[in-house]
Amino acid sequence: MTSPSVISLPFGHFDSRNLLMASAAFVRNIWYMAAWAEEVADQDFITRTLLGSPWLIFRQSDGAWSMIADRCPHRFVPLSRGRRIGDTIQCGYHGLTFDGAGQCVGTPFPTPVPENARVRSLPIVERHRGLWFWPGDADKADPALIPDFSFMDTSQDKFGRLTMAANFELIADNLMDLSHAEMLHVDTFGANGSLYTHGKQTVSNGEDGSIQNNWDITDATPPPFAAPMLEEGGRIDQQIHMRWHAPACMALKVGIFKAGSETRDPVVPTMISPHILTPESDGSTHYFYSHEPSQQAEDMTMRVFLGEDEPMVGAAHVAMGGDDFWDLRPVILPSDAAAIRARRVLKQKRSAELQDH
Amino acid sequence: MTSPSVISLPFGHFDSRNLLMASAAFVRNIWYMAAWAEEVADQDFITRTLLGSPWLIFRQSDGAWSMIADRCPHRFVPLSRGRRIGDTIQCGYHGLTFDGAGQCVGTPFPTPVPENARVRSLPIVERHRGLWFWPGDADKADPALIPDFSFMDTSQDKFGRLTMAANFELIADNLMDLSHAEMLHVDTFGANGSLYTHGKQTVSNGEDGSIQNNWDITDATPPPFAAPMLEEGGRIDQQIHMRWHAPACMALKVGIFKAGSETRDPVVPTMISPHILTPESDGSTHYFYSHEPSQQAEDMTMRVFLGEDEPMVGAAHVAMGGDDFWDLRPVILPSDAAAIRARRVLKQKRSAELQDH
Amino acid sequence: MTSPSVISLPFGHFDSRNLLMASAAFVRNIWYMAAWAEEVADQDFITRTLLGSPWLIFRQSDGAWSMIADRCPHRFVPLSRGRRIGDTIQCGYHGLTFDGAGQCVGTPFPTPVPENARVRSLPIVERHRGLWFWPGDADKADPALIPDFSFMDTSQDKFGRLTMAANFELIADNLMDLSHAEMLHVDTFGANGSLYTHGKQTVSNGEDGSIQNNWDITDATPPPFAAPMLEEGGRIDQQIHMRWHAPACMALKVGIFKAGSETRDPVVPTMISPHILTPESDGSTHYFYSHEPSQQAEDMTMRVFLGEDEPMVGAAHVAMGGDDFWDLRPVILPSDAAAIRARRVLKQKRSAELQDH
């Protein structure tokens, strides 16, 4: 009899001046990854909710990238309901057109273009196959601050993105303590518990603000998938090395070597892969990843990410009921060392930005 | 394992005294349209959420209309879960019966009828094929204040109602600036852009509080649907005249004439149609309309309203995220003149009513 | 394009110290029924949301019952996503194990067990086929305070549980005034209105805090299902006696006797059945009931509970819109006498507990 009046908002709250994003909860003066460049390459534009607000991303004819707020400042409809005309986006409701800097540059009426009509635009650059945006003060947006993911430049891997229904810091916790694989990923990775018994964890800070979480397993039984590459009863050394940059840009290196070879004798090729997280909202996260180009590798990735990690991390998100992580007084384990350092870095950055305002 | 405890409420919040509607957000001392009379004619009653609260509407045997709150004052169940007995409604839970004035007049128990058991009733009258109700002070409910929709009295058109998932003022904005048809309704109406190039907009206020928004297009190429009625290369004048009465009761007149005939030589019969909006809730709206009785006309109306207008206006509603229209500092175009006047009239009426309380 | 970030929470809000349940709205120092013992008997554990929080219930190998919070204090995932190992539950994320007292007693790492890792546990005992828990101060949890449901000890009936989407006090209102059967359950029970005309209601308080609501119908036409057991035109006396203990533990006795026999000549065997309500959350309720072991009896129970009672009581819950019952100034009928007494007892207990804090 009635239509529902309660509408789920996939994004957050807009600032009343339509120019600033309400992102107090997110660090602003930092690079986030918005998309893989190849996602946008042959599209007129893509639209994506990032840090709680909808954005429209497109490449101009001169190759430069543009990222503008996906909300017309006239009657607030998504510009993405319109269409691209040359290097502008025309609103599909009343026909105002906006350029890649967010400025209104055209109207179908004979009246002048309204000067005050513009939407916010953000610095966005392509680097290491990704598009990176800076939601804070544009004059601080130095591309040299983008973390080094140059291993992706020439990678033959397949790049992917999925959305996980959990706060991005809970997912970063998961990645910064991969010991959980021995418990959560037994069915997929065939973990054998050797990390617990033969593993040594080393946490260190890099000069570039990175945090390194290294698990080194020595003289252990090989994991099931590596056993066939060894002689009967052969033992291995294993590196599981994760590097983190704020806000949550991670690179994982996994190597398996003959035991005692001091990493000179790899059993399988060493793999390095991105695990880059960007908040879609407080409660959902874009996860940028890669895998070998085979269908088998894609299937395994989906089983691990969507079948094992997301249900667990999503359940934690729900169980926290909107409360702050620290207010819940979490028990901290030694294996949390790197994850906790990362959380503290973000906490400090958020506090510093709030004080500046 | 558990059933959901979060229940979407299609309606708003009830006043704690069960007698007053919590409608601070809505102008109260004004007539709203509740239904077409023919919707109720052969029904025991209908139930409809209006201004955020559920109501039960029925016609008594003497022909008078009744509108009572659809919530029993005993244990708060909808009276519409019960049944009609004569000119009363019997609650289906414990059997109290209520008359058309909302007074409890019967109980199945031998104990006396509880005197304090009554539900709110509102003034409701039939006028111009519609049922109009007055949610404010009953002694101010003068039917002479109902806007003149006498063109509906003898109309052969088919009347309809649909619910749009957007605040009613966003839909009124849409209707008070029909230039959007040139952009949004190209696929259906086959607009050709002549409004932009040959159109003149005139906005005026009527002595009865109405606002008139007239687009007059002169010496233009005919729209595709009218071209066959003209000689090759014939040109037209077109009137697109919209009249608004508060809160959002609109009448649209569309005429197409041979160019230069000063409206004396119509190319197609001039059409006049109601576009009457009543809030179901803050975020959903009853839209009362009419169309020619053909299936083709109904299909076209649904394509335009549900396929083109509602997705756009609904997206604006969602994007506003609950913020006030003015707080969002909208860009205002010359073509918004009438829509903005209408918004200001409502704003003044709301403020005046809040001051009175 | 985006995944939903709004997640319906079937349970409430956890206290920030992870040790106390946020149950201001619920009386704490009282026994609630959590489950039928037979629901857990051959399971590793069950998980159930009770008073707004998720709990994990299991029986230890020595037969003692355990009830611990279903949320790991490390990264807040449900322990029920893990597995039972002996008399402990192992978290499925990082492998901490917890005993039946909620203490962490194991970790897969060679590091010591974190001493501060524990989850809340509640007193829980088996009595009268049910498992009863005490969410308040453990030292006040005297099993002698569990209401007497000894009639269930040897019952041959089938025990069941369902969840109703309504606050438990609205369901208790329903049960404490069974006169509604004459209106709501006509299609199932075939009520004939004799309660209104031949019924006498007696409300009394027991020394143990119970409230008794007795309907006694004398010299009435038999209900349709009892008529075949009587000679043509035979008349009956009927008892519909409901006993209530806080918070909402009810026992119903229904007897039908030959009129004037002073209950000495039963027409059908007298039935006694539990109607025990435990809040799952503010807006949903576990309903523990029993019925004769036939399929026909089960079907009838479901028709009455889910087809008739729940839609009506659930609609009342929705219509109340989160407001307090008393703030809505309900009309009170004489037949509400027992229900209102029960509501006042709970209100006093809640107020007393709030004052103590």
XYZ file of C-alpha atoms in Angstrom, chain B residues 104-304:
201
model
C -15.459 4.371 20.322
C -19.109 3.375 20.233
C -19.050 -0.317 21.010
C -17.318 -3.144 22.851
C -18.069 -6.868 22.856
C -17.812 -6.902 26.655
C -20.808 -6.236 28.883
C -18.779 -3.417 30.485
C -19.496 0.172 29.386
C -17.886 1.651 26.316
C -14.701 3.428 27.485
C -15.472 7.114 27.050
C -11.902 8.186 26.534
C -11.430 5.735 23.672
C -11.288 7.678 20.472
C -8.952 8.200 17.577
C -8.291 11.398 15.745
C -10.533 12.239 12.812
C -9.842 14.855 10.176
C -12.133 17.021 8.071
C -12.452 15.396 4.658
C -14.586 16.502 1.714
C -15.145 15.422 -1.873
C -14.403 18.083 -4.454
C -13.531 17.806 -8.151
C -13.426 13.980 -8.022
C -10.836 14.055 -5.228
C -11.066 13.624 -1.446
C -9.406 16.501 0.389
C -8.396 16.480 4.041
C -7.302 19.198 6.448
C -4.694 18.073 9.006
C -4.727 21.343 10.983
C -7.288 23.096 13.128
C -10.671 21.732 12.114
C -12.459 25.032 12.585
C -10.359 26.583 9.868
C -11.188 23.865 7.338
C -13.153 25.909 4.801
C -13.806 23.877 1.621
C -13.796 27.142 -0.338
C -10.011 27.076 0.140
C -9.653 23.931 -1.980
C -7.995 24.972 -5.249
C -10.171 25.052 -8.323
C -9.779 21.791 -10.202
C -13.264 22.018 -11.722
C -11.849 20.917 -15.048
C -11.733 17.447 -13.504
C -15.468 17.440 -12.693
C -16.537 16.281 -16.135
C -13.234 14.962 -17.421
C -13.295 11.789 -19.488
C -9.673 11.091 -18.582
C -8.551 8.188 -16.462
C -7.383 9.164 -12.991
C -4.424 7.485 -11.351
C -2.175 7.545 -8.343
C 1.349 6.372 -7.806
C 3.920 6.746 -5.058
C 7.299 8.279 -5.805
C 10.292 7.710 -3.511
C 11.226 11.356 -3.078
C 10.221 14.361 -1.024
C 7.229 16.115 -2.547
C 9.034 19.438 -2.999
C 11.647 17.842 -5.252
C 8.822 16.538 -7.419
C 7.190 19.972 -7.414
C 10.535 21.457 -8.526
C 10.459 19.028 -11.412
C 6.945 20.037 -12.447
C 7.444 23.759 -11.973
C 10.314 23.739 -14.476
C 9.248 21.611 -17.405
C 12.287 22.659 -19.403
C 13.780 19.448 -18.039
C 11.648 17.593 -20.585
C 14.090 18.706 -23.288
C 16.814 16.740 -21.488
C 15.107 13.962 -19.496
C 12.165 13.074 -21.723
C 13.812 13.030 -25.145
C 13.184 9.308 -25.545
C 9.480 9.581 -24.745
C 8.273 13.041 -25.801
C 10.816 13.427 -28.578
C 11.773 16.918 -27.445
C 13.738 18.872 -29.998
C 15.376 21.646 -28.014
C 13.092 24.369 -29.312
C 12.170 25.429 -25.768
C 15.760 26.538 -25.242
C 15.931 28.523 -28.455
C 12.364 29.696 -29.025
C 10.932 29.612 -25.484
C 9.975 32.485 -23.223
C 9.278 31.859 -19.538
C 6.815 34.032 -17.608
C 6.283 33.624 -13.892
C 3.403 35.333 -12.120
C 1.513 35.197 -8.851
C -2.262 34.870 -8.696
C -4.468 36.656 -6.186
C -5.542 33.279 -4.801
C -1.953 32.434 -3.808
C -1.292 30.496 -6.978
C 1.937 30.669 -8.918
C 1.856 30.462 -12.669
C 4.834 29.247 -14.690
C 4.284 29.713 -18.411
C 6.595 28.594 -21.141
C 5.553 30.072 -24.490
C 7.384 28.786 -27.527
C 6.847 30.690 -30.743
C 7.550 29.939 -34.387
C 9.280 26.632 -33.643
C 9.707 23.273 -35.310
C 6.860 21.032 -34.076
C 7.627 18.179 -31.680
C 7.660 14.837 -33.539
C 4.190 13.762 -32.351
C 2.585 16.927 -33.727
C 4.403 17.095 -37.061
C 1.960 14.793 -38.928
C -0.887 17.246 -38.233
C 0.921 20.029 -40.099
C 1.824 20.648 -43.690
C 5.434 19.929 -44.620
C 7.708 22.434 -42.876
C 4.829 23.914 -40.888
C 5.813 25.701 -37.677
C 4.055 26.019 -34.363
C 3.487 28.059 -31.241
C 3.316 26.060 -28.026
C 2.009 26.823 -24.559
C 3.259 24.858 -21.541
C 1.425 26.513 -18.662
C 1.660 25.203 -15.110
C -0.413 26.531 -12.202
C 0.586 25.784 -8.605
C -1.346 26.023 -5.374
C 0.133 25.197 -1.994
C 1.130 22.707 -0.839
C 1.767 21.137 -4.265
C -1.450 21.028 -6.257
C -0.655 21.688 -9.881
C -2.625 21.924 -13.108
C -0.869 21.697 -16.452
C -2.201 23.097 -19.716
C -0.426 22.152 -22.924
C -1.506 23.662 -26.268
C 0.041 23.512 -29.750
C -1.092 25.988 -32.385
C -0.169 26.962 -35.901
C 2.600 29.520 -35.661
C 1.257 33.059 -35.650
C -2.387 32.024 -35.151
C -2.425 33.567 -31.682
C -3.782 30.264 -30.234
C -6.777 30.377 -32.572
C -5.715 27.406 -34.678
C -4.891 24.399 -32.479
C -2.874 21.597 -34.071
C -3.918 19.074 -31.387
C -6.611 19.506 -28.723
C -5.352 21.499 -25.750
C -4.810 19.228 -22.746
C -5.248 20.102 -19.108
C -4.266 17.674 -16.383
C -3.820 17.501 -12.611
C -0.434 16.944 -10.982
C -1.354 16.890 -7.320
C 1.239 15.829 -4.747
C 0.591 14.760 -1.160
C 3.408 13.653 1.127
C 3.146 10.055 2.196
C 6.197 10.735 4.396
C 9.211 12.999 4.258
C 10.723 10.749 1.641
C 7.783 9.499 -0.396
C 4.934 11.182 -2.186
C 1.488 10.317 -3.501
C 1.220 11.619 -7.055
C -2.324 12.086 -8.378
C -2.496 12.416 -12.157
C -4.695 11.770 -15.162
C -4.235 10.711 -18.748
C -6.321 9.974 -21.819
C -8.174 6.691 -21.320
C -6.157 4.724 -23.891
C -3.675 2.024 -22.936
C -1.083 3.844 -25.020
C -1.540 7.004 -22.943
C -1.227 5.026 -19.717
C 1.934 3.318 -20.934
C 3.466 6.638 -21.938
C 2.564 8.179 -18.557
C 4.217 5.312 -16.694
C 7.335 5.507 -18.866
C 7.657 9.235 -18.230
